[in-house]
Short mmCIF file of C-alpha atoms and ligand atoms in Angstrom, two decimals:
data_model
loop_
_atom_site.label_atom_id
_atom_site.label_comp_id
_atom_site.label_asym_id
_atom_site.label_seq_id
_atom_site.Cartn_x
_atom_site.Cartn_y
_atom_site.Cartn_z
CA MET A 1 23.54 18.11 -13.15
CA HIS A 2 27.30 17.78 -13.08
CA HIS A 3 29.09 16.56 -16.32
CA LYS A 4 31.50 14.00 -16.16
CA ARG A 5 32.46 11.42 -19.10
CA LEU A 6 32.48 8.10 -18.38
CA ASP A 7 33.91 5.68 -20.75
CA ASP A 8 32.88 2.15 -21.39
CA GLN A 9 35.23 0.54 -19.21
CA HIS A 10 34.08 2.46 -15.85
CA LEU A 11 30.53 1.63 -16.99
CA LEU A 12 31.17 -1.95 -16.96
CA THR A 13 33.14 -1.96 -13.60
CA LYS A 14 29.83 -0.24 -12.42
CA VAL A 15 27.50 -2.89 -13.39
CA MET A 16 30.07 -5.44 -12.37
CA ASP A 17 29.96 -3.94 -8.89
CA ILE A 18 26.26 -4.35 -8.51
CA LYS A 19 25.85 -7.46 -10.77
CA ALA A 20 25.28 -9.27 -7.16
CA MET A 21 22.03 -7.44 -6.60
CA GLY A 22 20.28 -8.80 -9.40
CA ASP A 23 19.45 -8.22 -13.15
CA SER A 24 22.58 -6.84 -14.74
CA VAL A 25 21.06 -6.20 -18.15
CA PHE A 26 18.43 -4.08 -16.13
CA TYR A 27 21.55 -2.37 -14.47
CA THR A 28 23.43 -1.56 -17.66
CA CYS A 29 20.40 -0.05 -19.21
CA LEU A 30 19.19 2.26 -16.26
CA LEU A 31 22.98 3.30 -16.15
CA SER A 32 23.48 4.28 -20.01
CA HIS A 33 20.10 5.90 -19.84
CA LEU A 34 21.42 7.95 -16.75
CA GLN A 35 24.42 8.75 -18.73
CA ASN A 36 22.81 9.58 -21.59
CA HIS A 37 21.31 12.61 -19.82
CA MET A 38 24.73 13.59 -18.15
CA ILE A 39 23.84 11.63 -14.55
CA HIS A 40 26.97 9.60 -13.32
CA PRO A 41 25.93 7.80 -10.37
CA SER A 42 28.11 6.60 -7.87
CA LYS A 43 25.60 3.87 -6.19
CA ILE A 44 22.61 2.42 -7.07
CA GLU A 45 20.44 0.70 -3.89
CA HIS A 46 17.49 -1.47 -4.69
CA LEU A 47 15.25 -0.25 -2.29
CA ARG A 48 12.30 -2.78 -2.97
CA SER A 49 10.57 -4.52 -6.18
CA SER A 50 10.84 -1.77 -9.04
CA VAL A 51 12.13 1.07 -6.69
CA TYR A 52 15.64 2.05 -6.73
CA LEU A 53 17.63 5.11 -5.17
CA ILE A 54 20.37 6.70 -7.25
CA HIS A 55 23.23 8.68 -5.46
CA CYS A 56 25.14 11.40 -7.59
CA ASN A 57 27.08 14.07 -6.50
CA ASN A 58 25.46 13.92 -2.68
CA ARG A 59 22.15 14.03 -4.57
CA LEU A 60 19.79 11.32 -4.42
CA PHE A 61 16.60 10.53 -6.22
CA ILE A 62 14.35 7.51 -6.70
CA ILE A 63 13.94 5.85 -10.01
CA LYS A 64 10.62 3.80 -9.58
CA GLY A 65 8.99 1.44 -12.60
CA PHE A 66 5.34 1.59 -13.37
CA ASP A 67 3.01 -0.53 -15.49
CA SER A 68 2.40 1.74 -18.28
CA ASN A 69 2.95 5.25 -19.13
CA GLN A 70 -0.46 6.18 -18.24
CA THR A 71 -0.16 4.95 -14.92
CA LEU A 72 3.11 6.85 -14.46
CA ASN A 73 1.31 10.14 -15.97
CA ASN A 74 -1.73 9.47 -13.67
CA GLN A 75 0.44 10.12 -10.38
CA LYS A 76 2.50 12.69 -12.27
CA GLU A 77 -0.79 14.65 -12.59
CA LEU A 78 -2.08 13.64 -9.26
CA THR A 79 1.14 14.76 -7.24
CA GLN A 80 1.40 18.04 -9.37
CA ARG A 81 -2.44 18.73 -8.39
CA LEU A 82 -1.71 17.65 -4.63
CA LYS A 83 1.09 20.36 -4.65
CA LYS A 84 -1.12 23.35 -6.26
CA ASN A 85 -3.73 22.59 -3.92
CA GLY A 86 -1.48 23.09 -0.60
CA PHE A 87 -0.59 19.48 0.05
CA ILE A 88 2.84 19.24 1.34
CA HIS A 89 2.82 15.73 2.35
CA THR A 90 4.49 13.97 -0.76
CA TYR A 91 7.14 13.97 -3.44
CA SER A 92 7.20 15.38 -6.55
CA PHE A 93 8.20 13.60 -10.02
CA ILE A 94 11.31 14.95 -11.49
CA GLU A 95 10.37 16.11 -15.01
CA ASP A 96 13.65 16.84 -16.46
CA LEU A 97 15.01 13.33 -16.63
CA PRO A 98 12.87 11.66 -19.61
CA THR A 99 11.46 8.06 -18.96
CA PHE A 100 12.68 4.71 -20.15
CA GLU A 101 11.43 1.49 -20.62
CA TYR A 102 12.53 -1.93 -19.69
CA ASP A 103 10.94 -5.15 -19.73
CA GLY A 104 7.48 -3.67 -19.98
CA GLN A 105 8.06 -1.02 -17.41
CA VAL A 106 7.93 2.57 -17.81
CA PHE A 107 10.67 4.19 -15.19
CA GLY A 108 10.33 7.42 -13.95
CA ALA A 109 12.40 9.74 -11.52
CA ILE A 110 10.97 11.09 -8.06
CA GLU A 111 12.31 13.24 -5.36
CA TYR A 112 14.01 11.46 -2.76
CA ILE A 113 12.59 12.35 0.80
CA GLN A 114 14.88 12.18 3.55
CA PRO A 115 13.70 9.73 6.41
CA SER A 116 14.08 10.54 9.89
CA SER A 117 15.40 7.63 12.09
CA ASP A 118 11.92 7.70 13.82
CA ARG A 119 10.42 5.25 11.65
CA PHE A 120 6.62 5.36 10.96
CA HIS A 121 4.69 2.34 12.26
CA PHE A 122 1.02 1.89 13.72
CA GLY A 123 2.10 1.15 16.78
CA SER A 124 2.00 4.35 18.14
CA GLU A 125 -0.92 6.35 18.90
CA LYS A 126 0.42 9.60 17.64
CA ASN A 127 1.14 7.80 14.51
CA ARG A 128 -2.05 6.36 13.96
CA ILE A 129 -3.95 9.93 14.58
CA GLU A 130 -1.49 11.54 12.02
CA GLY A 131 -1.93 9.05 9.41
CA LEU A 132 -5.54 9.79 9.24
CA THR A 133 -5.22 13.50 9.48
CA VAL A 134 -2.76 13.14 6.54
CA LEU A 135 -5.04 10.90 4.55
CA HIS A 136 -8.26 12.97 5.16
CA THR A 137 -6.44 16.13 3.50
CA PHE A 138 -5.17 14.04 0.96
CA HIS A 139 -8.91 13.04 0.13
CA ASN A 140 -9.55 16.81 0.31
CA SER A 141 -6.59 17.78 -2.01
CA THR A 142 -6.67 15.58 -5.28
CA GLY A 143 -9.60 17.56 -7.00
CA LEU A 144 -11.91 15.47 -9.36
CA ASN A 145 -10.84 13.35 -12.62
CA LEU A 146 -7.87 12.96 -13.74
CA THR A 147 -6.94 13.66 -17.58
CA ASN A 148 -6.82 9.73 -18.11
CA ASN A 149 -9.23 7.22 -16.87
CA LEU A 150 -8.89 6.05 -13.57
CA SER A 151 -10.47 2.88 -12.68
CA HIS A 152 -13.77 2.90 -10.30
CA PHE A 153 -12.89 0.41 -7.23
CA ASN A 154 -15.49 -1.81 -5.80
CA GLN A 155 -14.60 -3.25 -2.72
CA ILE A 156 -17.69 -6.06 -3.01
CA VAL A 157 -15.81 -7.30 -6.29
CA LYS A 158 -12.30 -7.57 -4.67
CA TRP A 159 -13.27 -9.29 -1.61
CA GLU A 160 -15.48 -11.90 -3.46
CA GLU A 161 -12.73 -12.76 -5.45
CA ARG A 162 -10.16 -12.86 -2.59
CA LEU A 163 -12.51 -15.28 -0.76
CA ARG A 164 -13.03 -17.22 -3.93
CA ILE A 165 -9.29 -17.78 -4.32
CA PHE A 166 -8.85 -18.32 -0.25
CA CYS A 167 -11.46 -21.35 -0.70
CA LYS A 168 -9.70 -22.97 -3.81
CA TYR A 169 -6.59 -23.05 -1.64
CA GLN A 170 -8.22 -24.39 1.31
CA PRO A 171 -6.99 -27.68 1.21
CA ILE A 172 -3.42 -26.57 1.23
CA ILE A 173 -4.11 -23.91 4.15
CA GLY A 174 -5.91 -26.91 6.04
CA GLU A 175 -2.63 -28.44 6.45
CA TYR A 176 -1.65 -25.67 8.58
CA VAL A 177 -4.98 -24.32 10.39
CA ALA A 178 -7.62 -26.37 12.29
CA GLU A 179 -10.76 -26.94 10.36
CA SER A 180 -13.33 -25.03 12.80
CA ILE A 181 -10.87 -22.02 12.42
CA LEU A 182 -10.44 -22.13 8.75
CA SER A 183 -14.26 -22.43 8.27
CA SER A 184 -14.91 -19.70 11.03
CA TRP A 185 -13.06 -17.34 8.87
CA ILE A 186 -14.65 -18.11 5.87
CA ASN A 187 -18.13 -17.79 7.29
CA TRP A 188 -17.06 -14.42 8.65
CA ALA A 189 -15.98 -13.26 5.27
CA LYS A 190 -19.21 -14.49 3.87
CA TRP A 191 -21.47 -12.91 6.51
CA ALA A 192 -19.44 -9.60 5.79
CA LEU A 193 -19.94 -9.74 1.99
CA VAL A 194 -23.61 -10.26 2.45
CA GLY A 195 -24.31 -7.53 4.87
CA MET A 196 -21.84 -5.01 2.51
CA LYS A 197 -24.13 -5.99 -0.35
CA GLN A 198 -27.50 -5.40 1.55
CA HIS A 199 -26.56 -2.05 2.77
CA GLU A 200 -24.17 -1.26 -0.68
CA THR A 201 -26.24 2.26 -0.95
CA GLU A 202 -24.68 3.13 2.50
CA LEU A 203 -21.31 1.92 1.15
CA MET A 204 -21.50 4.23 -1.83
CA ALA A 205 -23.42 7.35 -0.09
CA GLU A 206 -20.24 9.53 -0.08
CA LYS A 207 -19.20 11.58 -2.84
CA LYS A 208 -16.53 9.55 -4.75
CA VAL A 209 -13.10 10.96 -4.40
CA ILE A 210 -9.47 9.75 -5.44
CA ILE A 211 -8.62 7.19 -2.81
CA HIS A 212 -5.14 6.36 -2.10
CA GLY A 213 -6.05 2.57 -2.01
CA ASP A 214 -3.15 0.89 -0.11
CA CYS A 215 -2.90 2.73 3.61
CA ALA A 216 -0.19 0.49 4.73
CA HIS A 217 2.37 1.60 7.28
CA HIS A 218 5.27 1.41 4.79
CA ASN A 219 3.53 3.99 2.57
CA PHE A 220 3.91 6.56 5.14
CA LEU A 221 7.15 8.15 5.75
CA ARG A 222 8.18 10.17 8.83
CA LYS A 223 10.41 12.93 7.00
CA GLN A 224 13.63 14.18 8.66
CA ASP A 225 11.95 17.54 9.44
CA GLY A 226 9.24 15.36 11.25
CA GLU A 227 6.29 16.10 8.73
CA LEU A 228 4.54 12.95 7.83
CA ALA A 229 4.65 12.10 4.08
CA LEU A 230 2.31 9.70 1.87
CA LEU A 231 4.02 7.67 -0.78
CA ASP A 232 3.44 4.97 -3.55
CA PHE A 233 0.17 6.33 -5.58
CA ASP A 234 -0.03 2.68 -7.51
CA LEU A 235 -3.63 1.84 -6.47
CA ILE A 236 -5.41 5.03 -6.85
CA ALA A 237 -8.91 4.65 -7.91
CA TYR A 238 -12.44 6.59 -7.53
CA ALA A 239 -14.04 5.30 -4.64
CA PRO A 240 -15.61 6.75 -1.45
CA PRO A 241 -12.98 8.01 1.02
CA PHE A 242 -14.76 4.81 3.33
CA ILE A 243 -12.64 2.61 1.55
CA ASP A 244 -9.23 4.09 2.85
CA TYR A 245 -10.56 4.49 6.23
CA LEU A 246 -11.46 0.70 6.37
CA GLN A 247 -8.29 -0.13 4.99
CA TYR A 248 -6.74 1.90 7.67
CA CYS A 249 -8.89 0.39 10.20
CA SER A 250 -7.67 -3.19 9.29
CA ARG A 251 -4.14 -1.96 9.61
CA ILE A 252 -4.38 -0.34 13.17
CA LEU A 253 -6.62 -2.88 14.38
CA PRO A 254 -3.85 -5.28 15.61
CA TYR A 255 -2.41 -2.57 18.00
CA LEU A 256 -5.75 -1.58 19.52
CA VAL A 257 -6.40 -3.28 22.94
CA ASP A 258 -10.12 -3.10 22.92
CA PRO A 259 -10.48 -2.20 19.10
CA ALA A 260 -14.50 -2.05 18.83
CA LYS A 261 -14.32 0.72 21.30
CA GLU A 262 -11.19 2.25 20.41
CA LEU A 263 -11.88 2.45 16.86
CA TRP A 264 -14.65 5.10 17.23
CA PHE A 265 -12.17 7.46 19.07
CA TYR A 266 -10.71 8.65 15.87
CA PRO A 267 -12.78 11.24 14.21
CA GLU A 268 -12.53 10.13 10.73
CA ILE A 269 -13.40 6.88 11.50
CA ALA A 270 -16.47 7.56 14.10
CA THR A 271 -17.97 9.01 11.07
CA TYR A 272 -18.88 5.30 9.98
CA LYS A 273 -19.98 4.14 13.62
CA GLU A 274 -23.72 3.98 12.55
CA ASN A 275 -22.88 2.83 8.73
CA LYS A 276 -23.98 -0.76 8.53
CA ALA A 277 -21.97 -1.35 5.17
CA PHE A 278 -18.81 -0.09 7.22
CA LEU A 279 -19.48 -2.37 9.96
CA TYR A 280 -20.07 -5.18 8.13
CA ALA A 281 -16.85 -4.66 5.92
CA LEU A 282 -14.83 -4.64 9.54
CA THR A 283 -15.42 -8.09 10.10
CA TYR A 284 -14.28 -9.51 6.86
CA PRO A 285 -10.86 -11.01 7.82
CA THR A 286 -9.02 -9.03 4.77
CA ASP A 287 -5.55 -9.28 5.98
CA ILE A 288 -5.81 -13.16 6.79
CA LEU A 289 -7.13 -14.24 3.40
CA ARG A 290 -4.61 -11.66 1.41
CA GLU A 291 -1.83 -13.27 3.37
CA TRP A 292 -2.72 -16.85 2.71
CA ASN A 293 -3.70 -16.19 -0.93
CA ARG A 294 -0.19 -14.70 -1.38
CA LEU A 295 1.59 -17.28 0.29
CA CYS A 296 -0.22 -19.89 -1.61
CA LYS A 297 0.06 -18.18 -4.79
CA ASN A 298 3.73 -17.94 -4.53
CA HIS A 299 4.45 -21.57 -3.43
CA LEU A 300 5.98 -20.38 -0.24
CA SER A 301 4.18 -22.29 2.35
CA HIS A 302 7.55 -23.93 2.80
CA HIS A 303 9.23 -20.58 3.92
CA SER A 304 8.88 -21.01 7.43
CA ALA A 305 9.33 -17.62 8.55
CA GLN A 306 6.47 -16.09 6.26
CA LEU A 307 4.31 -19.20 7.30
CA HIS A 308 5.00 -18.64 10.94
CA ARG A 309 3.79 -14.56 10.57
CA ILE A 310 0.65 -15.52 8.97
CA TRP A 311 -0.04 -18.58 11.02
CA LYS A 312 0.28 -16.32 14.10
CA MET A 313 -2.05 -13.85 12.66
CA THR A 314 -4.59 -16.72 12.01
CA ILE A 315 -4.44 -18.62 15.26
CA GLU A 316 -2.94 -16.32 17.83
CA GLN A 317 -5.36 -13.51 17.30
CA PHE A 318 -8.16 -15.45 16.56
CA ALA A 319 -9.92 -15.02 20.26
CA LYS A 320 -9.52 -11.24 19.93
CA ARG A 321 -10.41 -11.30 16.41
CA MET A 322 -13.82 -13.12 17.15
CA LYS A 323 -14.52 -10.84 20.16
CA PHE A 324 -14.40 -7.82 18.09
CA ASN A 325 -16.53 -9.11 15.00
CA GLU A 326 -18.98 -10.37 17.56
CA GLU A 327 -19.24 -6.87 19.16
CA ILE A 328 -19.48 -5.42 15.83
CA ALA A 329 -22.08 -7.70 14.97
CA GLY A 330 -24.02 -6.35 18.19
CA MET A 331 -23.24 -2.72 16.96
CA ILE A 332 -25.19 -3.34 13.95
CA GLU A 333 -28.06 -5.47 15.46
CA SER A 334 -28.56 -2.27 17.99
CA LEU A 335 -28.81 -0.04 15.14
N1 ADP B 1 10.33 9.36 -2.97
C1 ADP B 1 10.73 8.56 -2.03
N2 ADP B 1 11.54 9.06 -0.84
C2 ADP B 1 12.05 8.27 0.08
N3 ADP B 1 11.75 6.50 0.10
C3 ADP B 1 11.06 6.54 -1.00
C4 ADP B 1 10.50 7.22 -2.02
N4 ADP B 1 9.89 6.49 -2.70
C5 ADP B 1 10.00 5.27 -2.29
N5 ADP B 1 10.68 5.04 -1.17
C6 ADP B 1 10.98 4.06 0.01
O1 ADP B 1 10.77 2.74 -1.02
C7 ADP B 1 9.29 2.18 -0.47
C8 ADP B 1 9.01 1.23 -1.66
O2 ADP B 1 8.39 2.31 -2.61
P1 ADP B 1 6.73 2.32 -3.30
O3 ADP B 1 6.76 3.51 -3.84
O4 ADP B 1 6.11 2.24 -2.04
O5 ADP B 1 7.06 1.23 -4.02
P2 ADP B 1 6.06 -0.13 -3.97
O6 ADP B 1 5.05 0.11 -4.87
O7 ADP B 1 6.92 -1.20 -4.32
O8 ADP B 1 5.60 -0.33 -2.74
C9 ADP B 1 8.96 2.88 0.10
O9 ADP B 1 8.08 2.08 1.17
C10 ADP B 1 9.93 3.66 0.93
O10 ADP B 1 10.63 3.22 1.73
MG1 MG B 2 4.62 0.86 -1.41
#
């Protein structure tokens, strides 16, 4: 790294520049940490919660906060292994900058991937196909056990809890959504869980891999060279690949015109066409329950923009989603 001495005054000015962005104590720690390692940033951008983009001598890199050293080390080991196994669709951690701790988080440095202006989203069929290919290649490139313990993901436990919380918030949600619609979502959630439990052996039939665990569009990044990258390994766990594909389905569903038919055009998803556990799981309204729970937990029901987005998803998509669920139920029936 280029060496340039910064005096305290300079450091302070920098902190003042970015003070408006939030936690100035954090920025002071971050700057002095970087400075101790001969890095003198010209700009720090706060990208999202614990993710910062550091500009230094026309070079860019990411600083990201992790829950613990173990979480960070797991992700380092995973990305190293992915690279070793020929998986090119992600970043590497930067090993020559030591970690630092702040407010219970451990911050590590990550190579910055230059995004293309052609942003990745699930509205494009090409993206939907390519995302699945990358995910499939990821599952085949992670290898098995990591050095540290990685948790085993249990979809049924997770969704039972999500439903329990949703039911707890029912009186609040009921102020915005008609009782008949609300109970319909709850009944589908219960029905899906019963079916998943009944067919748990099918759910667990595949060999476990390391799943990504968070297949949202913002964890895919279209690179400037046109390749697709996969980011953010905060939710990796041992589980059947089924779990990632299920999540992927729920992310792309809103963009499909006739999802009960179109889903099976994707080869990675067609694998599960006769898997009853998968079919039941498709009818669980995971996004609706998740978003309402998040809104209520953060007392955001008075934030009209977010409320409106979730309300639209709950009401406007209702007919389409009910048709989808009925058709999936029909598929289960005919198996
Ligand atoms: N290495 C990277 N290169 C380029 N952009 C990144 C990188 N890491 C994160 N980002 C950007 O920051 C966002 C948040 O990072 P992410 O690791 O997904 O954090 P979070 O856990 O908060 O979702 C990503 O969606 C992406 O836009
Ligand atoms: Mg993310």
